[in-house]
């Protein structure tokens, strides 16, 4: 009788226990919470107010990683500058690369701009391709599907709930995509320049033409020669929109705007990076509202 009681207690405890999930960025938290529901506790390691390439590696992040059951990362090299030393210090084999609790969502996305040559001469390029694939809302579908699959492995007791949550999420997301795609048609053919090559997946999806970047190379600060050449190119091609992320300096974009008559459009790089972009839907709607008005 005592053994039966112990088994019942352990089973009940397992059913109530939540999976401790650490994620690197806020958009991954939103997807994970939608799929995991009441069975997950999600911690975001970065702030949307920071440059996603250079998160400050605070000791508190090591503590969070040391107790996590699962780690979800963007991948594609976006966290290469800050996450590996934190993982090493956390010493948690459950979430190391290759283990069941490690989830790299870049593995299920067709990345663009892969580079075979990695050299400072080409700027801060990522050999795995441009890591900002989540800016295209269609890439949320394979990302959500992978997270659900991994949750089933880490927490098989609740696999039916995860599968049901995924179905509800995808039904909702497909309806959102239908409305959003129709709204973005207004922007098709628009010409823009961008500070960093952050928006390329989004621009490709919706037929928006990137004429150039304020950075002469990825991760390289703009100089006067490149800036003057970009101004001339914008005037020649009639570019009237500059896409600016929240975390780079804005002085250069404002200078170029003053010389060309273009407008500077600040677009978020993660959920909550600008006011009113704190949910998955509002994150993308901010793009439509600011770009296609």
mmCIF file of N, CA and C in Angstrom, residues 38-85:
data_model
loop_
_atom_site.group_PDB
_atom_site.id
_atom_site.type_symbol
_atom_site.label_atom_id
_atom_site.label_comp_id
_atom_site.label_asym_id
_atom_site.label_seq_id
_atom_site.Cartn_x
_atom_site.Cartn_y
_atom_site.Cartn_z
ATOM 1 N N UNK A 38 0.520 25.813 -19.939
ATOM 2 C CA UNK A 38 0.696 25.750 -18.477
ATOM 3 C C UNK A 38 1.814 24.808 -18.049
ATOM 4 N N UNK A 39 2.374 24.055 -18.997
ATOM 5 C CA UNK A 39 3.385 23.058 -18.642
ATOM 6 C C UNK A 39 4.811 23.582 -18.728
ATOM 7 N N UNK A 40 5.005 24.844 -19.085
ATOM 8 C CA UNK A 40 6.360 25.377 -19.213
ATOM 9 C C UNK A 40 6.519 26.656 -18.404
ATOM 10 N N UNK A 41 7.744 26.866 -17.952
ATOM 11 C CA UNK A 41 8.138 28.136 -17.336
ATOM 12 C C UNK A 41 9.289 28.683 -18.187
ATOM 13 N N UNK A 42 9.075 29.829 -18.815
ATOM 14 C CA UNK A 42 10.020 30.338 -19.808
ATOM 15 C C UNK A 42 10.789 31.546 -19.268
ATOM 16 N N UNK A 43 12.108 31.531 -19.459
ATOM 17 C CA UNK A 43 12.966 32.646 -19.088
ATOM 18 C C UNK A 43 13.686 33.165 -20.330
ATOM 19 N N UNK A 44 13.645 34.477 -20.554
ATOM 20 C CA UNK A 44 14.339 35.090 -21.694
ATOM 21 C C UNK A 44 15.706 35.582 -21.228
ATOM 22 N N UNK A 45 16.761 35.222 -21.948
ATOM 23 C CA UNK A 45 18.121 35.558 -21.526
ATOM 24 C C UNK A 45 18.551 36.964 -21.944
ATOM 25 N N UNK A 46 17.907 37.548 -22.933
ATOM 26 C CA UNK A 46 18.319 38.862 -23.434
ATOM 27 C C UNK A 46 17.193 39.867 -23.260
ATOM 28 N N UNK A 47 17.529 41.132 -23.417
ATOM 29 C CA UNK A 47 16.521 42.197 -23.405
ATOM 30 C C UNK A 47 16.308 42.676 -24.833
ATOM 31 N N UNK A 48 15.070 42.960 -25.230
ATOM 32 C CA UNK A 48 14.827 43.483 -26.586
ATOM 33 C C UNK A 48 15.401 44.875 -26.793
ATOM 34 N N UNK A 49 15.888 45.488 -25.726
ATOM 35 C CA UNK A 49 16.506 46.804 -25.852
ATOM 36 C C UNK A 49 17.985 46.708 -26.217
ATOM 37 N N UNK A 50 18.526 45.475 -26.256
ATOM 38 C CA UNK A 50 19.945 45.273 -26.535
ATOM 39 C C UNK A 50 20.166 44.864 -27.989
ATOM 40 N N UNK A 51 21.395 45.062 -28.455
ATOM 41 C CA UNK A 51 21.832 44.498 -29.728
ATOM 42 C C UNK A 51 21.844 42.973 -29.567
ATOM 43 N N UNK A 52 21.088 42.239 -30.383
ATOM 44 C CA UNK A 52 21.008 40.777 -30.184
ATOM 45 C C UNK A 52 22.336 40.055 -30.408
ATOM 46 N N UNK A 53 23.295 40.708 -31.067
ATOM 47 C CA UNK A 53 24.602 40.081 -31.283
ATOM 48 C C UNK A 53 25.485 40.149 -30.040
ATOM 49 N N UNK A 54 25.201 41.119 -29.140
ATOM 50 C CA UNK A 54 26.126 41.387 -28.026
ATOM 51 C C UNK A 54 25.369 41.528 -26.704
ATOM 52 N N UNK A 55 24.816 40.445 -26.231
ATOM 53 C CA UNK A 55 24.125 40.450 -24.942
ATOM 54 C C UNK A 55 25.168 40.430 -23.828
ATOM 55 N N UNK A 56 24.950 41.255 -22.793
ATOM 56 C CA UNK A 56 25.886 41.292 -21.658
ATOM 57 C C UNK A 56 25.788 39.968 -20.881
ATOM 58 N N UNK A 57 26.900 39.215 -20.756
ATOM 59 C CA UNK A 57 26.846 37.893 -20.096
ATOM 60 C C UNK A 57 26.872 37.993 -18.578
ATOM 61 N N UNK A 58 25.760 38.343 -17.964
ATOM 62 C CA UNK A 58 25.683 38.520 -16.513
ATOM 63 C C UNK A 58 25.713 37.170 -15.790
ATOM 64 N N UNK A 59 26.247 37.133 -14.537
ATOM 65 C CA UNK A 59 26.265 35.876 -13.768
ATOM 66 C C UNK A 59 24.874 35.279 -13.571
ATOM 67 N N UNK A 60 23.860 36.127 -13.484
ATOM 68 C CA UNK A 60 22.495 35.613 -13.286
ATOM 69 C C UNK A 60 22.053 34.721 -14.451
ATOM 70 N N UNK A 61 22.603 34.964 -15.643
ATOM 71 C CA UNK A 61 22.238 34.134 -16.794
ATOM 72 C C UNK A 61 22.808 32.717 -16.642
ATOM 73 N N UNK A 62 23.975 32.607 -16.010
ATOM 74 C CA UNK A 62 24.563 31.286 -15.768
ATOM 75 C C UNK A 62 23.648 30.476 -14.848
ATOM 76 N N UNK A 63 23.133 31.132 -13.819
ATOM 77 C CA UNK A 63 22.228 30.468 -12.884
ATOM 78 C C UNK A 63 20.971 29.981 -13.596
ATOM 79 N N UNK A 64 20.439 30.823 -14.472
ATOM 80 C CA UNK A 64 19.224 30.432 -15.208
ATOM 81 C C UNK A 64 19.483 29.231 -16.102
ATOM 82 N N UNK A 65 20.625 29.222 -16.753
ATOM 83 C CA UNK A 65 20.958 28.091 -17.638
ATOM 84 C C UNK A 65 21.246 26.823 -16.844
ATOM 85 N N UNK A 66 21.802 26.961 -15.666
ATOM 86 C CA UNK A 66 22.181 25.772 -14.891
ATOM 87 C C UNK A 66 20.971 24.962 -14.452
ATOM 88 N N UNK A 67 19.801 25.593 -14.325
ATOM 89 C CA UNK A 67 18.620 24.858 -13.871
ATOM 90 C C UNK A 67 17.611 24.577 -14.991
ATOM 91 N N UNK A 68 17.956 24.932 -16.226
ATOM 92 C CA UNK A 68 17.010 24.760 -17.338
ATOM 93 C C UNK A 68 16.922 23.294 -17.778
ATOM 94 N N UNK A 69 15.709 22.893 -18.170
ATOM 95 C CA UNK A 69 15.498 21.570 -18.772
ATOM 96 C C UNK A 69 15.654 21.634 -20.292
ATOM 97 N N UNK A 70 15.510 22.841 -20.827
ATOM 98 C CA UNK A 70 15.515 22.998 -22.287
ATOM 99 C C UNK A 70 16.031 24.402 -22.621
ATOM 100 N N UNK A 71 16.793 24.504 -23.695
ATOM 101 C CA UNK A 71 17.306 25.791 -24.160
ATOM 102 C C UNK A 71 16.930 25.961 -25.628
ATOM 103 N N UNK A 72 16.250 27.040 -25.945
ATOM 104 C CA UNK A 72 15.858 27.330 -27.328
ATOM 105 C C UNK A 72 16.649 28.541 -27.811
ATOM 106 N N UNK A 73 17.418 28.360 -28.879
ATOM 107 C CA UNK A 73 18.219 29.462 -29.412
ATOM 108 C C UNK A 73 17.818 29.759 -30.856
ATOM 109 N N UNK A 74 18.126 30.989 -31.288
ATOM 110 C CA UNK A 74 17.892 31.369 -32.685
ATOM 111 C C UNK A 74 18.841 30.594 -33.596
ATOM 112 N N UNK A 75 20.141 30.558 -33.191
ATOM 113 C CA UNK A 75 21.152 29.884 -34.009
ATOM 114 C C UNK A 75 21.587 30.719 -35.200
ATOM 115 N N UNK A 76 22.254 30.096 -36.147
ATOM 116 C CA UNK A 76 22.769 30.822 -37.298
ATOM 117 C C UNK A 76 23.915 31.754 -36.930
ATOM 118 N N UNK A 77 24.483 31.566 -35.742
ATOM 119 C CA UNK A 77 25.606 32.408 -35.327
ATOM 120 C C UNK A 77 25.201 33.671 -34.590
ATOM 121 N N UNK A 78 23.896 33.915 -34.403
ATOM 122 C CA UNK A 78 23.464 35.167 -33.776
ATOM 123 C C UNK A 78 23.919 35.257 -32.314
ATOM 124 N N UNK A 79 23.993 34.108 -31.623
ATOM 125 C CA UNK A 79 24.398 34.126 -30.208
ATOM 126 C C UNK A 79 25.873 33.782 -30.018
ATOM 127 N N UNK A 80 26.629 33.650 -31.113
ATOM 128 C CA UNK A 80 28.007 33.142 -31.010
ATOM 129 C C UNK A 80 28.889 34.039 -30.138
ATOM 130 N N UNK A 81 28.567 35.332 -30.039
ATOM 131 C CA UNK A 81 29.409 36.257 -29.293
ATOM 132 C C UNK A 81 29.169 36.264 -27.794
ATOM 133 N N UNK A 82 28.125 35.566 -27.315
ATOM 134 C CA UNK A 82 27.840 35.663 -25.877
ATOM 135 C C UNK A 82 27.351 34.381 -25.230
ATOM 136 N N UNK A 83 26.708 33.486 -25.961
ATOM 137 C CA UNK A 83 26.108 32.310 -25.319
ATOM 138 C C UNK A 83 27.100 31.182 -24.974
ATOM 139 N N UNK A 84 28.061 30.820 -25.837
ATOM 140 C CA UNK A 84 28.934 29.671 -25.524
ATOM 141 C C UNK A 84 29.637 29.746 -24.165
ATOM 142 N N UNK A 85 30.228 30.885 -23.757
ATOM 143 C CA UNK A 85 30.857 30.892 -22.423
ATOM 144 C C UNK A 85 29.863 30.735 -21.281
#
